[in-house]
Coordinates of C-alpha atoms and ligand atoms in Angstrom, one line a residue:
M28 CA 82.9 -32.2 -63.2
R29 CA 79.9 -29.5 -64.4
K30 CA 77.2 -31.6 -65.7
I31 CA 78.1 -31.2 -69.6
Q32 CA 75.4 -30.3 -72.1
M33 CA 75.3 -28.6 -75.9
V34 CA 74.5 -25.4 -74.5
D35 CA 74.0 -24.5 -70.7
L36 CA 72.0 -21.7 -69.6
Q37 CA 71.8 -22.8 -66.7
S38 CA 75.6 -21.6 -65.6
Q39 CA 74.9 -18.5 -68.1
Y40 CA 72.2 -16.6 -66.1
Q41 CA 73.3 -17.6 -63.3
R42 CA 76.5 -15.2 -63.7
I43 CA 73.7 -12.7 -64.8
K44 CA 70.7 -13.7 -62.1
P45 CA 70.4 -10.8 -60.8
E46 CA 70.5 -8.3 -63.3
I47 CA 67.9 -10.3 -65.8
D48 CA 65.5 -10.7 -62.9
A49 CA 65.3 -6.9 -61.8
A50 CA 64.9 -6.4 -65.5
W51 CA 62.0 -8.7 -65.0
Q52 CA 60.8 -7.1 -62.2
N53 CA 60.7 -4.0 -63.9
I54 CA 58.2 -5.3 -66.4
M55 CA 56.4 -7.4 -64.5
E56 CA 56.0 -3.6 -62.1
S57 CA 55.0 -2.2 -65.8
C58 CA 53.0 -4.8 -66.9
A59 CA 53.6 -3.3 -70.0
F60 CA 53.8 -6.6 -71.8
I61 CA 53.9 -6.0 -75.2
N62 CA 55.9 -3.2 -77.1
G63 CA 56.5 -1.4 -74.0
P64 CA 59.9 0.9 -74.0
A65 CA 61.7 -1.8 -73.4
V66 CA 61.4 -3.9 -76.7
K67 CA 62.1 0.1 -78.2
Q68 CA 65.9 0.3 -76.1
F69 CA 66.3 -3.7 -76.7
Q70 CA 66.0 -2.2 -80.4
S71 CA 67.7 1.2 -80.3
D72 CA 70.6 -0.7 -78.6
L73 CA 70.5 -3.8 -81.2
E74 CA 70.8 -1.1 -83.7
Q75 CA 73.7 0.6 -83.2
Y76 CA 75.3 -3.1 -82.5
L77 CA 74.7 -4.1 -86.0
H78 CA 75.3 -0.6 -87.8
V79 CA 72.3 -0.5 -89.1
K80 CA 69.3 1.3 -89.4
H81 CA 66.3 -1.0 -88.4
V82 CA 66.0 -3.6 -86.5
I83 CA 62.3 -5.2 -86.1
P84 CA 62.1 -6.7 -83.7
C85 CA 59.3 -10.1 -84.4
G86 CA 57.8 -13.7 -82.9
N87 CA 60.6 -15.5 -83.5
G88 CA 63.3 -16.5 -86.6
T89 CA 61.0 -18.4 -88.8
E90 CA 58.7 -15.7 -88.8
A91 CA 61.4 -13.1 -89.6
I92 CA 62.5 -15.4 -92.9
Q93 CA 58.6 -15.1 -93.5
V94 CA 57.8 -11.2 -93.1
A95 CA 61.2 -10.7 -95.0
L96 CA 60.1 -12.9 -98.2
M97 CA 55.7 -10.9 -97.5
A98 CA 58.0 -7.5 -97.9
L99 CA 58.9 -8.6 -101.4
D100 CA 55.7 -9.3 -103.0
L101 CA 57.0 -12.0 -105.1
Q102 CA 54.4 -13.6 -106.6
P103 CA 53.0 -17.3 -106.4
G104 CA 55.8 -19.9 -107.7
D105 CA 58.2 -16.9 -108.3
E106 CA 61.4 -18.6 -107.3
V107 CA 64.0 -17.8 -104.0
I108 CA 67.1 -20.2 -104.2
T109 CA 69.0 -20.9 -100.6
T110 CA 70.9 -23.9 -99.7
T111 CA 69.9 -27.7 -99.1
F112 CA 72.2 -27.8 -96.2
T113 CA 70.5 -25.6 -93.8
F114 CA 67.7 -26.0 -90.6
I115 CA 64.1 -26.3 -92.1
A116 CA 63.1 -22.6 -91.7
T117 CA 64.3 -21.0 -94.6
A118 CA 63.2 -23.6 -96.9
E119 CA 59.4 -23.9 -95.2
V120 CA 58.5 -20.4 -95.3
I121 CA 59.3 -20.2 -98.9
A122 CA 57.0 -23.0 -99.5
L123 CA 54.7 -21.3 -97.2
L124 CA 54.9 -18.2 -99.3
R125 CA 54.0 -20.3 -102.0
L126 CA 57.0 -19.3 -103.4
T127 CA 59.1 -22.5 -105.2
P128 CA 62.1 -23.0 -102.7
V129 CA 65.1 -23.2 -105.1
L130 CA 68.1 -25.7 -103.4
V131 CA 71.4 -25.5 -104.1
D132 CA 74.3 -27.4 -102.9
V133 CA 77.8 -26.3 -100.2
N134 CA 80.9 -25.1 -100.3
P135 CA 82.4 -28.2 -98.8
D136 CA 85.2 -25.7 -96.5
T137 CA 83.2 -23.4 -94.7
Y138 CA 79.5 -25.3 -95.7
N139 CA 78.3 -22.5 -97.2
I140 CA 76.0 -21.4 -99.8
D141 CA 78.5 -22.3 -103.2
I142 CA 78.1 -19.4 -105.1
Q143 CA 78.8 -20.8 -108.4
A144 CA 75.5 -23.1 -107.6
V145 CA 73.5 -20.4 -106.7
E146 CA 74.7 -18.5 -110.6
K147 CA 73.9 -21.7 -112.2
A148 CA 70.1 -22.0 -110.8
I149 CA 69.0 -18.5 -111.6
T150 CA 65.7 -19.0 -114.2
A151 CA 64.2 -16.0 -115.5
K152 CA 61.8 -17.3 -112.3
T153 CA 64.0 -16.4 -109.6
K154 CA 63.6 -13.5 -107.6
A155 CA 65.6 -13.5 -104.5
V156 CA 68.8 -16.0 -103.0
V157 CA 68.3 -16.6 -98.9
P158 CA 72.1 -17.2 -97.9
V159 CA 72.7 -19.1 -94.5
H160 CA 75.2 -17.8 -92.1
L161 CA 76.1 -21.5 -90.8
F162 CA 76.9 -22.1 -88.0
G163 CA 78.0 -18.9 -86.8
Q164 CA 80.4 -17.6 -90.1
C165 CA 78.4 -15.7 -93.2
A166 CA 78.0 -16.9 -96.2
D167 CA 80.8 -15.4 -99.6
M168 CA 78.1 -12.5 -99.3
E169 CA 81.0 -9.5 -101.4
P170 CA 79.9 -11.9 -104.4
L171 CA 76.5 -13.6 -103.7
L172 CA 75.2 -9.2 -103.8
Q173 CA 77.7 -8.8 -107.0
L174 CA 75.9 -11.7 -108.7
A175 CA 71.8 -10.6 -107.2
E176 CA 72.7 -7.3 -108.7
K177 CA 74.1 -8.7 -111.6
H178 CA 70.5 -10.5 -112.0
H179 CA 68.5 -8.0 -110.0
L180 CA 67.7 -11.1 -107.2
H181 CA 67.5 -9.1 -103.4
V182 CA 68.8 -11.0 -100.7
V183 CA 67.6 -11.8 -97.5
E184 CA 70.2 -13.6 -94.8
D185 CA 68.8 -15.4 -93.2
A186 CA 71.3 -14.7 -89.9
C187 CA 70.0 -16.8 -87.4
Q188 CA 72.9 -18.5 -85.9
A189 CA 75.8 -15.9 -86.6
I190 CA 74.4 -12.2 -84.8
G191 CA 77.8 -10.7 -84.3
A192 CA 79.5 -12.1 -87.1
Q193 CA 81.5 -9.9 -89.4
Y194 CA 81.7 -9.7 -92.9
T195 CA 85.1 -7.5 -94.9
F196 CA 85.0 -6.3 -98.4
A197 CA 87.3 -6.4 -100.3
D198 CA 87.7 -2.5 -99.9
G199 CA 88.1 -3.0 -96.1
A200 CA 84.8 -1.7 -95.4
T201 CA 83.2 -4.8 -92.4
K202 CA 79.4 -5.6 -92.1
M203 CA 77.5 -7.2 -89.3
A204 CA 76.0 -10.1 -90.6
G205 CA 72.4 -9.8 -91.8
T206 CA 73.3 -5.7 -92.3
M207 CA 74.3 -6.5 -96.2
G208 CA 71.6 -7.3 -98.2
I209 CA 68.1 -5.7 -98.9
M210 CA 67.2 -7.8 -95.6
G211 CA 68.4 -10.3 -92.6
C212 CA 66.9 -12.4 -90.1
T213 CA 67.9 -13.6 -86.6
S214 CA 66.2 -15.7 -83.7
F215 CA 66.4 -15.6 -80.3
F216 CA 64.7 -19.1 -80.3
P217 CA 67.4 -19.9 -76.3
S218 CA 69.7 -21.8 -77.0
K219 CA 71.1 -19.2 -79.8
N220 CA 74.0 -17.1 -79.8
L221 CA 71.9 -14.1 -78.4
G222 CA 69.6 -15.9 -77.2
C223 CA 66.1 -14.9 -75.1
Y224 CA 64.2 -16.9 -72.5
G225 CA 61.1 -17.7 -74.7
D226 CA 60.8 -17.3 -78.6
G227 CA 62.4 -14.3 -80.4
G228 CA 63.3 -12.6 -83.2
A229 CA 64.0 -9.6 -85.5
I230 CA 64.7 -8.3 -89.2
F231 CA 67.3 -6.1 -90.4
T232 CA 67.3 -3.2 -92.9
N233 CA 68.8 -0.8 -93.6
D234 CA 66.0 0.5 -96.4
D235 CA 63.5 3.0 -94.1
A236 CA 60.6 2.6 -96.6
M237 CA 60.6 -1.7 -96.4
A238 CA 61.4 -0.9 -92.5
A239 CA 57.9 0.9 -92.6
K240 CA 55.9 -1.8 -94.1
L241 CA 57.5 -4.2 -92.6
R242 CA 56.6 -2.6 -89.2
G243 CA 53.3 -2.8 -91.0
I244 CA 52.9 -6.9 -92.0
V245 CA 53.9 -7.5 -88.6
N246 CA 51.2 -5.0 -87.1
H247 CA 48.6 -7.6 -89.4
G248 CA 49.7 -5.8 -92.6
M249 CA 48.5 -2.3 -90.3
F250 CA 49.5 1.3 -91.4
V251 CA 47.4 3.6 -90.2
R252 CA 45.1 1.9 -87.0
Y253 CA 42.7 -0.4 -87.6
Y254 CA 43.3 0.4 -91.8
H255 CA 44.5 -3.2 -92.8
D256 CA 46.8 -2.4 -96.0
M257 CA 48.2 -6.0 -96.9
V258 CA 47.6 -9.3 -95.3
G259 CA 49.9 -9.4 -92.0
V260 CA 50.9 -11.5 -89.6
N261 CA 50.9 -11.3 -85.8
S262 CA 54.8 -11.4 -84.9
R263 CA 55.5 -9.3 -82.4
L264 CA 58.2 -10.1 -79.3
D265 CA 57.5 -9.2 -76.1
S266 CA 58.7 -6.5 -73.6
L267 CA 60.1 -10.3 -71.0
Q268 CA 62.1 -11.0 -73.8
A269 CA 63.1 -7.8 -75.2
A270 CA 64.5 -7.5 -71.2
V271 CA 66.9 -10.3 -71.3
L272 CA 68.5 -9.9 -74.9
D273 CA 68.8 -6.3 -73.5
V274 CA 71.2 -7.3 -71.0
K275 CA 72.3 -10.1 -72.8
L276 CA 73.7 -7.7 -75.5
K277 CA 76.7 -6.2 -73.5
Y278 CA 77.2 -9.8 -73.2
L279 CA 77.3 -10.9 -76.5
N280 CA 80.7 -9.7 -77.3
Q281 CA 82.2 -11.6 -74.6
Y282 CA 80.3 -14.5 -75.5
I283 CA 81.5 -14.8 -79.1
Q284 CA 84.5 -14.4 -77.7
S285 CA 84.1 -17.6 -75.0
R286 CA 82.6 -19.5 -77.7
Q287 CA 85.5 -18.2 -80.0
K288 CA 88.0 -19.6 -77.0
A289 CA 86.3 -23.4 -76.9
A290 CA 87.1 -23.3 -80.4
A291 CA 90.3 -22.8 -80.7
Y292 CA 90.6 -25.8 -78.0
Y293 CA 88.7 -28.1 -80.5
D294 CA 91.0 -27.0 -83.1
E295 CA 94.6 -27.1 -81.5
A296 CA 93.5 -31.2 -79.9
F297 CA 91.3 -32.4 -83.1
G298 CA 93.1 -30.4 -86.0
E299 CA 96.0 -32.5 -86.6
N300 CA 94.4 -36.2 -87.0
P301 CA 93.1 -37.6 -90.3
H302 CA 89.9 -38.8 -88.7
L303 CA 88.9 -35.2 -88.2
I304 CA 88.3 -32.0 -90.4
I305 CA 88.4 -29.3 -88.3
P306 CA 85.3 -26.7 -89.8
A307 CA 87.0 -24.7 -92.3
K308 CA 87.5 -20.4 -91.6
G309 CA 85.9 -19.1 -94.6
K310 CA 88.8 -16.1 -95.6
N311 CA 86.5 -12.9 -95.0
T312 CA 84.8 -13.4 -92.2
T313 CA 84.5 -14.3 -88.9
H314 CA 83.5 -17.1 -86.9
V315 CA 81.2 -17.0 -83.8
F316 CA 80.3 -20.3 -83.9
H317 CA 76.7 -21.0 -82.1
Q318 CA 77.9 -24.5 -83.4
Y319 CA 81.8 -26.0 -83.6
T320 CA 80.8 -28.5 -86.4
M321 CA 82.9 -30.5 -88.2
R322 CA 83.5 -34.0 -90.3
L323 CA 84.1 -37.5 -88.8
Q324 CA 86.6 -39.8 -91.9
Q325 CA 86.4 -43.0 -91.6
T326 CA 84.7 -43.6 -88.6
D327 CA 81.1 -44.9 -87.6
R328 CA 79.5 -42.1 -86.1
Q329 CA 76.4 -43.7 -84.8
K330 CA 78.8 -46.0 -82.0
L331 CA 81.2 -42.7 -82.1
V332 CA 78.1 -41.0 -80.8
E333 CA 77.0 -43.6 -78.7
Y334 CA 80.2 -43.7 -77.1
M335 CA 80.3 -40.0 -76.3
A336 CA 76.5 -40.0 -74.9
Q337 CA 78.4 -43.4 -72.2
Q338 CA 80.4 -40.8 -71.5
Q339 CA 77.4 -38.2 -70.7
I340 CA 78.4 -36.0 -73.4
P341 CA 75.9 -34.6 -75.9
V342 CA 77.4 -34.9 -80.1
M343 CA 74.6 -34.2 -82.2
I344 CA 74.3 -34.0 -86.0
Y345 CA 73.5 -31.0 -87.8
Y346 CA 71.9 -31.5 -89.9
P347 CA 71.2 -35.0 -91.0
V348 CA 69.7 -35.0 -93.8
P349 CA 69.8 -32.0 -96.9
L350 CA 66.4 -30.9 -97.7
H351 CA 65.7 -32.0 -100.7
M352 CA 65.7 -35.5 -98.8
Q353 CA 63.1 -34.1 -96.3
K354 CA 60.4 -36.0 -97.1
A355 CA 57.1 -32.5 -97.5
Y356 CA 60.1 -31.3 -100.3
R357 CA 60.3 -33.9 -102.0
D358 CA 60.0 -33.7 -105.2
E359 CA 60.5 -35.0 -109.6
R360 CA 62.7 -31.8 -109.4
Y361 CA 65.7 -33.5 -107.3
R362 CA 66.7 -36.9 -106.8
Q363 CA 69.6 -38.1 -104.0
G364 CA 72.5 -37.1 -105.0
D365 CA 71.6 -33.9 -107.8
F366 CA 73.9 -31.9 -104.5
P367 CA 77.4 -34.3 -103.6
V368 CA 78.4 -32.0 -100.5
S369 CA 75.1 -31.8 -99.1
E370 CA 75.3 -35.3 -98.4
Q371 CA 78.4 -36.2 -97.9
L372 CA 78.2 -33.2 -95.0
C373 CA 74.3 -34.7 -93.8
N374 CA 76.6 -38.5 -93.3
E375 CA 79.5 -37.2 -92.0
V376 CA 79.3 -34.2 -89.0
I377 CA 79.0 -33.8 -85.8
S378 CA 78.2 -31.0 -83.5
L379 CA 80.2 -30.7 -80.8
P380 CA 79.2 -29.0 -77.2
M381 CA 79.6 -25.4 -77.6
H382 CA 78.4 -22.3 -75.2
T383 CA 79.6 -19.8 -72.8
E384 CA 80.1 -21.1 -70.1
L385 CA 83.0 -24.6 -71.4
D386 CA 86.0 -24.7 -69.3
E387 CA 89.5 -26.5 -69.7
E388 CA 88.8 -29.2 -67.5
Q389 CA 84.7 -29.9 -69.4
L390 CA 86.8 -28.9 -72.5
Q391 CA 89.6 -31.7 -71.8
Y392 CA 87.3 -34.5 -70.9
I393 CA 84.9 -34.0 -74.6
S394 CA 88.0 -33.4 -76.7
S395 CA 89.9 -37.1 -74.9
H396 CA 87.1 -39.1 -75.2
L397 CA 87.0 -37.9 -79.3
L398 CA 89.7 -39.2 -79.5
R399 CA 89.5 -42.2 -78.1
A400 CA 85.9 -42.8 -80.2
V401 CA 87.8 -41.7 -83.3
Q402 CA 90.7 -44.5 -83.0
M403 CA 88.0 -47.1 -81.8
F404 CA 86.0 -46.7 -84.3
S405 CA 88.3 -46.0 -87.0
L406 CA 86.9 -48.4 -90.5
Ligands
PLP527 C1 67.1 -21.5 -85.7 C2 67.2 -20.7 -87.1 C3 66.0 -20.6 -87.5 C4 64.2 -20.2 -86.8 O1 64.6 -19.3 -85.9 P1 63.5 -20.2 -84.9 O2 63.6 -19.2 -83.5 O3 63.4 -21.0 -83.9 O4 62.2 -19.9 -85.7 C5 66.0 -20.1 -88.9 N1 67.0 -20.3 -89.7 C6 68.8 -21.4 -88.9 C7 69.5 -22.1 -89.5 C8 68.2 -21.7 -87.6 O5 69.3 -22.1 -87.5

């Protein structure tokens, strides 16, 4: 049996090695490392895949969210609502821009932003909402977009974990994760569903003026060469990464299917176990399973994770601490107990190996050991 990893990038590379190697060789020969044709090609291929007018490549997912928020011309002290159960990057850039992150709880089934909690958190200072499509399925965007419209709020989607997920509106229209708000952001970090071989990210928008602004901001606030109209940043996707991404984009739907197949295996193995709550599928969204994250009930999580590690099965905890309990983000506004669902999730979740290369033998090995561990360490 192949070694079990949370993400198996080596095996994935071996399958597409000739294409990737040739693509890299091309860039090396051309030496067009920055803003070369490979970046333009990937950009337009991704626009087609997402059915979005503009893809603005940038340096990573964190910068994508930062640049998106910079484009909104918010003022220090303006409030931006996001969830307390997410990766830190979402709130980090809000704080870095001297905006005020306002945290809200999540839905206990989908782990995604609770729309009613968003409504309660809106004040006169609220300017934007950043829903996170956590673990690979879309937040409930239709009611969120309606709420945002009513209160004149910008919606910037953090789609770093959900590229390729599709949301269906009540009228039957479907849209891809990251293309529903005024802007959407994604990450091409190697372990993400569409990952490059280094750092990368992108912003999506259907708004022409916003796209022009974003392209200026990622390039030092420069709209005409050497004329700088606003304070920008330097945030670029390089050609080598774009070339990898353009190869992998062709396989993205296939990769998503492999992940969904692995998830279906886990669902089947764990669905009936009273100690395990398998991830719920949101009503109107597909799930691309960036992570397979479930909840343990009355089970010693620490011992379970240790046991799994002894069997050479990595099990991760995404995420152990909600943002409002992180040292850097603690302030007088929040205390333990304020976001009970997120706090409970932080105590209960485990994420199993999830990637495009899991085979039946590995899935069987993981599942049987997990079931054994649950039995041994139930409380
Ligand atoms: C990965 C991730 C980011 C940041 O992406 P980087 O490319 O690592 O900067 C932001 N938000 C979420 C939810 C993520 O999973």
